[in-house]
Amino acid sequence: MSKPPVSKPLTPAAQRALAEAEARREALDAKTAELARQREINGRGGLDPARYDDWEVKGLASDF
């Protein structure tokens, strides 16, 4: 039979680091949720032109 691993108590520095990491995760989740709620107003529809290396608006295209 195998024995369960013995867990050591965390040092105060380790506890602070875990608390800081949790706070950073929560802040990142809140920012991600805020960005997901924001929508572009009067933006151009369709695929992202920067991804496909050209802009096309009303039949006029410009490559870059």
PDB file of C-alpha atoms in Angstrom:
ATOM      1  CA  MET A   1       0.000   0.000   0.000  1.00  0.00           C
ATOM      2  CA  SER A   2       1.166   3.505  -0.713  1.00  0.00           C
ATOM      3  CA  LYS A   3       1.001   6.239   1.857  1.00  0.00           C
ATOM      4  CA  PRO A   4      -0.642   9.559   0.991  1.00  0.00           C
ATOM      5  CA  PRO A   5       1.847  12.393   0.499  1.00  0.00           C
ATOM      6  CA  VAL A   6       2.532  14.492   3.550  1.00  0.00           C
ATOM      7  CA  SER A   7       1.702  18.141   2.965  1.00  0.00           C
ATOM      8  CA  LYS A   8       3.947  20.716   4.576  1.00  0.00           C
ATOM      9  CA  PRO A   9       2.486  23.937   5.947  1.00  0.00           C
ATOM     10  CA  LEU A  10       2.979  26.916   3.663  1.00  0.00           C
ATOM     11  CA  THR A  11       5.324  29.679   4.682  1.00  0.00           C
ATOM     12  CA  PRO A  12       3.929  33.201   5.024  1.00  0.00           C
ATOM     13  CA  ALA A  13       5.751  34.214   1.825  1.00  0.00           C
ATOM     14  CA  ALA A  14       4.148  31.326  -0.071  1.00  0.00           C
ATOM     15  CA  GLN A  15       0.714  32.256   1.278  1.00  0.00           C
ATOM     16  CA  ARG A  16       1.221  35.877   0.155  1.00  0.00           C
ATOM     17  CA  ALA A  17       2.336  34.689  -3.289  1.00  0.00           C
ATOM     18  CA  LEU A  18      -0.753  32.499  -3.655  1.00  0.00           C
ATOM     19  CA  ALA A  19      -3.016  35.367  -2.568  1.00  0.00           C
ATOM     20  CA  GLU A  20      -1.331  37.718  -5.053  1.00  0.00           C
ATOM     21  CA  ALA A  21      -1.677  35.183  -7.867  1.00  0.00           C
ATOM     22  CA  GLU A  22      -5.383  34.741  -7.080  1.00  0.00           C
ATOM     23  CA  ALA A  23      -5.889  38.527  -7.094  1.00  0.00           C
ATOM     24  CA  ARG A  24      -4.133  38.805 -10.463  1.00  0.00           C
ATOM     25  CA  ARG A  25      -6.296  36.005 -11.894  1.00  0.00           C
ATOM     26  CA  GLU A  26      -9.457  37.749 -10.701  1.00  0.00           C
ATOM     27  CA  ALA A  27      -8.317  41.085 -12.181  1.00  0.00           C
ATOM     28  CA  LEU A  28      -7.502  39.420 -15.503  1.00  0.00           C
ATOM     29  CA  ASP A  29     -10.867  37.646 -15.567  1.00  0.00           C
ATOM     30  CA  ALA A  30     -12.662  40.937 -14.834  1.00  0.00           C
ATOM     31  CA  LYS A  31     -10.763  42.736 -17.607  1.00  0.00           C
ATOM     32  CA  THR A  32     -11.445  39.910 -20.066  1.00  0.00           C
ATOM     33  CA  ALA A  33     -15.145  40.026 -19.232  1.00  0.00           C
ATOM     34  CA  GLU A  34     -15.193  43.823 -19.704  1.00  0.00           C
ATOM     35  CA  LEU A  35     -13.498  43.569 -23.099  1.00  0.00           C
ATOM     36  CA  ALA A  36     -15.915  40.844 -24.167  1.00  0.00           C
ATOM     37  CA  ARG A  37     -18.872  43.122 -23.366  1.00  0.00           C
ATOM     38  CA  GLN A  38     -17.535  46.067 -25.386  1.00  0.00           C
ATOM     39  CA  ARG A  39     -18.670  46.177 -28.991  1.00  0.00           C
ATOM     40  CA  GLU A  40     -17.320  48.183 -31.869  1.00  0.00           C
ATOM     41  CA  ILE A  41     -19.695  50.958 -32.914  1.00  0.00           C
ATOM     42  CA  ASN A  42     -19.989  51.688 -36.647  1.00  0.00           C
ATOM     43  CA  GLY A  43     -17.043  49.425 -37.420  1.00  0.00           C
ATOM     44  CA  ARG A  44     -16.578  47.782 -40.776  1.00  0.00           C
ATOM     45  CA  GLY A  45     -18.235  44.392 -41.075  1.00  0.00           C
ATOM     46  CA  GLY A  46     -16.718  41.204 -42.354  1.00  0.00           C
ATOM     47  CA  LEU A  47     -13.317  39.665 -41.886  1.00  0.00           C
ATOM     48  CA  ASP A  48     -10.414  41.492 -40.298  1.00  0.00           C
ATOM     49  CA  PRO A  49      -8.571  43.228 -43.167  1.00  0.00           C
ATOM     50  CA  ALA A  50      -5.261  43.356 -41.335  1.00  0.00           C
ATOM     51  CA  ARG A  51      -5.265  39.577 -41.202  1.00  0.00           C
ATOM     52  CA  TYR A  52      -5.677  39.214 -44.954  1.00  0.00           C
ATOM     53  CA  ASP A  53      -3.330  42.087 -45.938  1.00  0.00           C
ATOM     54  CA  ASP A  54      -5.804  44.249 -47.822  1.00  0.00           C
ATOM     55  CA  TRP A  55      -8.530  46.787 -47.217  1.00  0.00           C
ATOM     56  CA  GLU A  56     -11.653  46.928 -49.333  1.00  0.00           C
ATOM     57  CA  VAL A  57     -14.381  49.483 -48.806  1.00  0.00           C
ATOM     58  CA  LYS A  58     -17.154  50.085 -51.363  1.00  0.00           C
ATOM     59  CA  GLY A  59     -15.258  48.274 -54.100  1.00  0.00           C
ATOM     60  CA  LEU A  60     -11.980  50.166 -53.665  1.00  0.00           C
ATOM     61  CA  ALA A  61      -9.129  47.984 -52.458  1.00  0.00           C
ATOM     62  CA  SER A  62      -5.734  48.989 -51.175  1.00  0.00           C
ATOM     63  CA  ASP A  63      -3.054  46.452 -50.418  1.00  0.00           C
ATOM     64  CA  PHE A  64      -0.352  47.022 -47.896  1.00  0.00           C
TER      65      PHE A  64
END
